[in-house]
Short mmCIF file of C-alpha atoms in Angstrom, two decimals:
data_model
loop_
_atom_site.label_atom_id
_atom_site.label_comp_id
_atom_site.label_asym_id
_atom_site.label_seq_id
_atom_site.Cartn_x
_atom_site.Cartn_y
_atom_site.Cartn_z
CA MET Q 336 -40.02 -46.87 -97.92
CA ILE Q 337 -40.43 -45.62 -94.15
CA GLU Q 338 -43.88 -46.27 -92.58
CA HIS Q 339 -46.18 -43.45 -91.90
CA THR Q 340 -46.35 -44.37 -88.24
CA THR Q 341 -42.41 -44.14 -87.85
CA THR Q 342 -42.63 -40.82 -89.74
CA PHE Q 343 -45.26 -39.48 -87.37
CA THR Q 344 -43.57 -40.61 -84.26
CA LEU Q 345 -40.30 -39.00 -85.28
CA THR Q 346 -42.18 -35.85 -86.12
CA SER Q 347 -43.90 -35.87 -82.74
CA ALA Q 348 -40.54 -36.16 -80.95
CA ILE Q 349 -39.20 -33.30 -82.83
CA LEU Q 350 -42.10 -31.26 -82.00
CA ALA Q 351 -41.97 -32.27 -78.51
CA ALA Q 352 -38.41 -31.12 -78.30
CA MET Q 353 -39.53 -27.75 -79.98
CA THR Q 354 -42.18 -27.40 -77.25
CA VAL Q 355 -39.85 -27.53 -74.33
CA GLY Q 356 -37.32 -25.26 -76.12
CA PHE Q 357 -40.05 -22.61 -76.67
CA LEU Q 358 -41.25 -23.19 -72.91
CA VAL Q 359 -37.73 -22.39 -71.61
CA ARG Q 360 -37.39 -19.44 -73.88
CA THR Q 361 -40.86 -18.08 -72.58
CA ARG Q 362 -40.12 -18.32 -69.06
CA ARG Q 363 -37.21 -16.06 -69.62
CA LEU Q 364 -39.48 -13.30 -71.32
CA ALA Q 365 -41.05 -10.30 -69.47
CA VAL Q 366 -44.16 -11.21 -67.61
CA ASN Q 367 -46.32 -9.19 -70.12
CA SER Q 368 -44.87 -10.83 -73.03
CA ARG Q 369 -45.34 -14.43 -71.85
CA ARG Q 370 -48.78 -14.82 -73.06
CA TYR Q 371 -47.45 -14.69 -76.68
CA GLY Q 372 -44.65 -17.33 -75.86
CA TYR Q 373 -47.40 -19.42 -74.38
CA ALA Q 374 -49.18 -19.32 -77.83
CA VAL Q 375 -46.20 -20.65 -79.45
CA VAL Q 376 -45.97 -23.42 -76.75
CA GLY Q 377 -49.62 -24.31 -77.12
CA ALA Q 378 -49.18 -24.56 -80.89
CA CYS Q 379 -46.40 -26.90 -80.86
CA ALA Q 380 -47.95 -28.91 -78.11
CA ALA Q 381 -50.90 -29.35 -80.24
CA MET Q 382 -49.48 -30.46 -83.11
CA CYS Q 383 -47.23 -32.82 -81.04
CA VAL Q 384 -50.20 -34.50 -79.88
CA ALA Q 385 -51.89 -34.72 -83.00
CA TYR Q 386 -48.93 -36.50 -84.64
CA LEU Q 387 -48.85 -39.04 -81.50
CA LEU Q 388 -52.59 -39.67 -82.40
CA MET Q 389 -51.81 -40.04 -86.20
CA ALA Q 390 -48.80 -42.56 -85.32
CA ALA Q 391 -51.47 -44.42 -83.15
CA GLU Q 392 -53.83 -44.65 -86.19
CA LEU Q 393 -56.64 -42.95 -83.93
CA LEU Q 394 -59.63 -40.85 -85.13
CA THR Q 395 -59.51 -42.16 -88.42
CA VAL Q 396 -61.90 -41.59 -91.34
CA THR Q 397 -62.19 -43.38 -94.66
CA THR Q 398 -61.24 -41.47 -97.55
CA THR Q 399 -61.29 -42.70 -101.28
CA GLY Q 400 -60.41 -46.27 -100.08
CA ARG Q 401 -57.85 -45.31 -97.35
CA GLU Q 402 -57.92 -44.70 -93.70
CA GLU Q 403 -56.74 -41.26 -92.50
CA SER Q 404 -56.49 -39.73 -89.19
CA ILE Q 405 -58.26 -36.29 -88.91
CA ALA Q 406 -56.14 -35.80 -85.83
CA ARG Q 407 -53.70 -33.58 -87.75
CA PHE Q 408 -56.74 -31.23 -88.65
CA LEU Q 409 -57.85 -30.84 -84.95
CA GLY Q 410 -54.21 -29.97 -84.07
CA TYR Q 411 -54.11 -27.35 -87.00
CA SER Q 412 -57.22 -25.83 -85.54
CA ILE Q 413 -55.75 -25.05 -82.18
CA ALA Q 414 -52.44 -24.18 -83.65
CA TRP Q 415 -53.75 -21.87 -86.24
CA GLY Q 416 -55.93 -20.27 -83.66
CA THR Q 417 -52.89 -19.34 -81.64
CA VAL Q 418 -51.30 -17.96 -84.82
CA CYS Q 419 -54.39 -15.67 -85.40
CA TYR Q 420 -54.39 -14.61 -81.71
CA VAL Q 421 -50.93 -13.21 -82.07
CA LEU Q 422 -51.64 -11.66 -85.34
CA GLY Q 423 -54.60 -9.91 -83.90
CA ALA Q 424 -52.44 -8.70 -80.91
CA VAL Q 425 -49.64 -7.45 -83.02
CA SER Q 426 -52.10 -5.77 -85.32
CA GLY Q 427 -54.39 -4.13 -82.78
CA ALA Q 428 -57.26 -4.35 -84.93
CA ASP Q 429 -61.09 -5.06 -84.02
CA ARG Q 430 -61.40 -8.56 -82.74
CA ARG Q 431 -63.88 -9.44 -85.25
CA TYR Q 432 -60.97 -9.29 -88.03
CA THR Q 433 -59.06 -11.96 -86.02
CA LEU Q 434 -62.15 -14.07 -85.91
CA ALA Q 435 -62.66 -13.63 -89.51
CA ALA Q 436 -59.16 -14.86 -90.23
CA PHE Q 437 -59.49 -17.82 -88.20
CA GLY Q 438 -63.04 -18.60 -89.71
CA ALA Q 439 -61.41 -18.51 -93.14
CA ILE Q 440 -58.61 -21.05 -91.88
CA LEU Q 441 -60.98 -23.34 -90.57
CA THR Q 442 -63.31 -23.29 -93.56
CA SER Q 443 -60.34 -24.09 -95.81
CA LEU Q 444 -58.93 -26.84 -93.40
CA TRP Q 445 -62.08 -28.73 -92.90
CA ALA Q 446 -63.08 -28.38 -96.57
CA THR Q 447 -59.95 -30.17 -97.45
CA VAL Q 448 -60.99 -33.16 -95.15
CA ALA Q 449 -64.68 -33.00 -96.71
CA SER Q 450 -62.90 -33.28 -100.32
CA TRP Q 451 -60.86 -36.40 -99.03
CA ILE Q 452 -64.12 -38.09 -98.00
CA LEU Q 453 -66.38 -37.29 -100.90
CA GLY Q 454 -63.81 -37.88 -103.62
CA GLY Q 455 -64.63 -37.63 -107.32
CA ARG Q 456 -66.57 -34.55 -108.76
CA ALA Q 457 -68.08 -33.70 -105.30
CA GLY Q 458 -64.53 -33.43 -103.93
CA THR Q 459 -63.56 -31.19 -106.71
CA LEU Q 460 -66.43 -28.92 -106.15
CA VAL Q 461 -65.56 -28.89 -102.26
CA SER Q 462 -62.23 -27.78 -103.52
CA LEU Q 463 -63.56 -24.42 -104.52
CA VAL Q 464 -64.33 -23.94 -101.06
CA ILE Q 465 -60.75 -24.49 -100.12
CA VAL Q 466 -59.75 -21.73 -102.66
CA ALA Q 467 -62.55 -19.23 -101.40
CA GLY Q 468 -61.28 -19.74 -97.60
CA VAL Q 469 -57.59 -18.91 -99.15
CA ILE Q 470 -58.84 -15.91 -100.79
CA ALA Q 471 -60.88 -14.65 -97.75
CA LEU Q 472 -57.76 -15.06 -95.41
CA ALA Q 473 -55.57 -13.08 -97.81
CA SER Q 474 -58.26 -10.40 -98.17
CA VAL Q 475 -58.33 -10.07 -94.18
CA LEU Q 476 -54.75 -10.23 -93.74
CA TYR Q 477 -53.79 -7.78 -96.11
CA GLY Q 478 -57.06 -5.79 -95.54
CA PRO Q 479 -58.63 -4.81 -92.57
CA LEU Q 480 -56.41 -6.72 -89.92
CA ALA Q 481 -53.20 -5.25 -91.53
CA PRO Q 482 -51.82 -2.29 -88.87
CA GLY Q 483 -51.28 1.07 -89.74
CA GLU Q 484 -47.77 2.55 -88.45
CA LYS Q 485 -49.75 5.37 -86.67
CA ARG Q 486 -51.63 2.80 -84.74
CA THR Q 487 -48.97 0.29 -83.80
CA GLY Q 488 -45.50 1.68 -84.65
CA SER Q 489 -43.15 0.44 -87.23
CA GLU Q 490 -41.50 -2.51 -85.22
CA ARG Q 491 -45.17 -4.09 -84.70
CA THR Q 492 -45.82 -3.38 -88.23
CA LEU Q 493 -42.67 -5.11 -89.28
CA LEU Q 494 -43.41 -8.11 -87.13
CA TYR Q 495 -47.02 -8.38 -88.40
CA THR Q 496 -45.73 -8.42 -92.14
CA ARG Q 497 -43.16 -11.14 -91.27
CA LEU Q 498 -46.04 -13.28 -89.55
CA LYS Q 499 -48.62 -12.65 -92.38
CA LYS Q 500 -46.12 -13.77 -95.09
CA LEU Q 501 -45.34 -16.84 -93.14
CA THR Q 502 -48.97 -17.75 -92.54
CA VAL Q 503 -49.99 -17.27 -96.13
CA LEU Q 504 -46.97 -19.19 -97.63
CA VAL Q 505 -47.36 -22.26 -95.20
CA PHE Q 506 -51.01 -22.11 -95.29
CA VAL Q 507 -51.12 -22.16 -99.05
CA GLY Q 508 -48.49 -24.80 -99.11
CA LEU Q 509 -50.47 -27.26 -96.88
CA LEU Q 510 -53.52 -26.79 -98.86
CA VAL Q 511 -51.91 -27.29 -102.18
CA THR Q 512 -50.47 -30.51 -100.76
CA GLY Q 513 -53.90 -31.57 -99.49
CA MET Q 514 -55.32 -30.94 -103.14
CA LEU Q 515 -52.70 -32.77 -104.95
CA SER Q 516 -52.81 -35.76 -102.53
CA GLU Q 517 -53.83 -39.10 -103.35
CA GLN Q 518 -57.19 -38.54 -102.06
CA ASN Q 519 -57.99 -35.69 -104.17
CA LEU Q 520 -56.28 -34.90 -107.52
CA ALA Q 521 -53.90 -38.00 -106.96
CA PHE Q 522 -50.83 -35.85 -108.33
CA THR Q 523 -48.86 -37.43 -105.31
CA ASP Q 524 -48.66 -40.75 -103.52
CA ALA Q 525 -49.39 -41.12 -99.85
CA PHE Q 526 -45.67 -41.01 -98.84
CA VAL Q 527 -44.74 -37.74 -100.59
CA GLY Q 528 -47.91 -36.26 -99.65
CA GLN Q 529 -47.25 -37.00 -95.84
CA THR Q 530 -43.63 -36.09 -96.03
CA LEU Q 531 -44.35 -32.48 -97.82
CA ALA Q 532 -46.94 -31.80 -95.00
CA THR Q 533 -44.58 -33.02 -92.15
CA TYR Q 534 -41.81 -30.75 -93.50
CA LEU Q 535 -44.25 -27.64 -93.93
CA ASP Q 536 -45.64 -28.17 -90.36
CA ILE Q 537 -41.97 -28.20 -88.74
CA VAL Q 538 -40.94 -25.21 -90.81
CA TRP Q 539 -44.10 -23.13 -89.85
CA LEU Q 540 -43.93 -23.85 -86.28
CA ALA Q 541 -40.16 -23.20 -85.92
CA GLY Q 542 -40.63 -19.97 -88.02
CA PHE Q 543 -43.62 -18.81 -86.15
CA GLY Q 544 -41.99 -19.73 -82.72
CA SER Q 545 -38.67 -17.86 -83.77
CA LEU Q 546 -40.37 -14.69 -84.96
CA VAL Q 547 -42.39 -14.45 -81.88
CA LEU Q 548 -40.06 -15.20 -79.23
CA GLU Q 549 -37.18 -12.91 -80.79
CA SER Q 550 -39.70 -9.97 -80.66
CA ALA Q 551 -40.32 -9.86 -76.95
CA THR Q 552 -40.07 -6.17 -76.66
CA THR Q 553 -42.33 -5.50 -79.47
CA LEU Q 554 -44.73 -7.95 -78.20
CA GLY Q 555 -44.53 -6.32 -74.70
CA ASP Q 556 -46.02 -3.20 -76.04
CA THR Q 557 -49.27 -5.11 -77.09
CA ALA Q 558 -50.01 -5.88 -73.44
CA PRO Q 559 -52.00 -3.33 -71.61
CA ALA Q 560 -50.04 -1.28 -69.20
CA ALA Q 561 -50.17 -1.88 -65.45
CA SER Q 562 -51.99 1.38 -64.83
CA MET Q 563 -54.56 0.60 -67.30
CA ASN Q 564 -55.44 -2.75 -65.44
CA SER Q 565 -55.71 -1.01 -61.94
CA PRO Q 566 -59.14 -0.17 -60.64
CA PRO Q 567 -60.22 3.63 -60.64
CA PRO Q 568 -60.22 5.36 -57.51
CA THR Q 569 -63.41 5.46 -55.43
CA ALA Q 570 -65.02 8.36 -53.97
CA GLY Q 571 -63.76 7.63 -50.45
CA ASP Q 572 -60.39 7.43 -51.96
CA THR Q 573 -60.83 10.67 -53.54
CA THR Q 574 -62.19 12.28 -50.32
CA SER Q 575 -59.28 10.80 -48.24
CA ASN Q 576 -56.84 12.26 -50.67
CA SER Q 577 -58.41 15.65 -50.56
CA ASP Q 578 -58.40 15.64 -46.76
CA SER Q 579 -54.95 14.55 -46.48
CA ALA Q 580 -54.00 17.36 -48.91
CA GLY Q 581 -55.97 19.90 -46.98
CA ASP Q 582 -54.23 18.84 -43.60
CA VAL Q 583 -50.90 20.18 -44.84
CA PRO Q 584 -49.58 22.36 -41.74
CA GLU Q 585 -49.14 26.22 -42.42
CA THR Q 586 -45.82 27.54 -42.72
CA ILE Q 587 -44.89 29.48 -39.37
CA HIS Q 588 -42.86 32.55 -39.91
CA PRO Q 589 -40.62 33.41 -37.33
CA ALA Q 590 -41.14 36.94 -35.66
CA GLU Q 591 -39.41 39.71 -37.22
#
């Protein structure tokens, strides 16, 4: 059986390659779209570092008789934050709904860690918090954060729909994997649980990066226009313009 540290090291190498690839593609985007490409790069880089820390067996906590690194969940907190940032930008909805989605994700993620540490009945009760977080996330994504075509246009609505489905499927998959793990309900052993989680991480980040970087034009529309970032004209500028307008020489008509 492959050692966990070997799996984590290989996964970190794959994510490092993905990070570099996404960075190269981001540099080719229009300037007003690059912020979203950098969000993808940041998500991959965060999980790459997390897997390196896991391979080194750092930041560990005791979970029902086993030592587990919480580095994965620190990486998740950053990576899912970038996903919510992009979702909010594409949606164009109020920022509080983006924060609500991120809060629901953090609640479920760290409740999973708590369920591993507590174990037994307490861990099972905490699992209810995980489910509540998932329900809250789905309610926000399918409710107030969802864009309307009048506000965002059909292309942005389509991109949001794809990102939303990817987010729900992968996030639910990760949490179900955590709940069925050896530390919780013990339906899977450590090797199967880690392999499933690693596979989902790679699929999730590859899918997220591809959707965002292939929608450069759509994402460019979410950035403020250059004129919106320009400072308003001052009174002096207005006077100057008026004066200059008044200095237009009169037309001299030739004598008849």
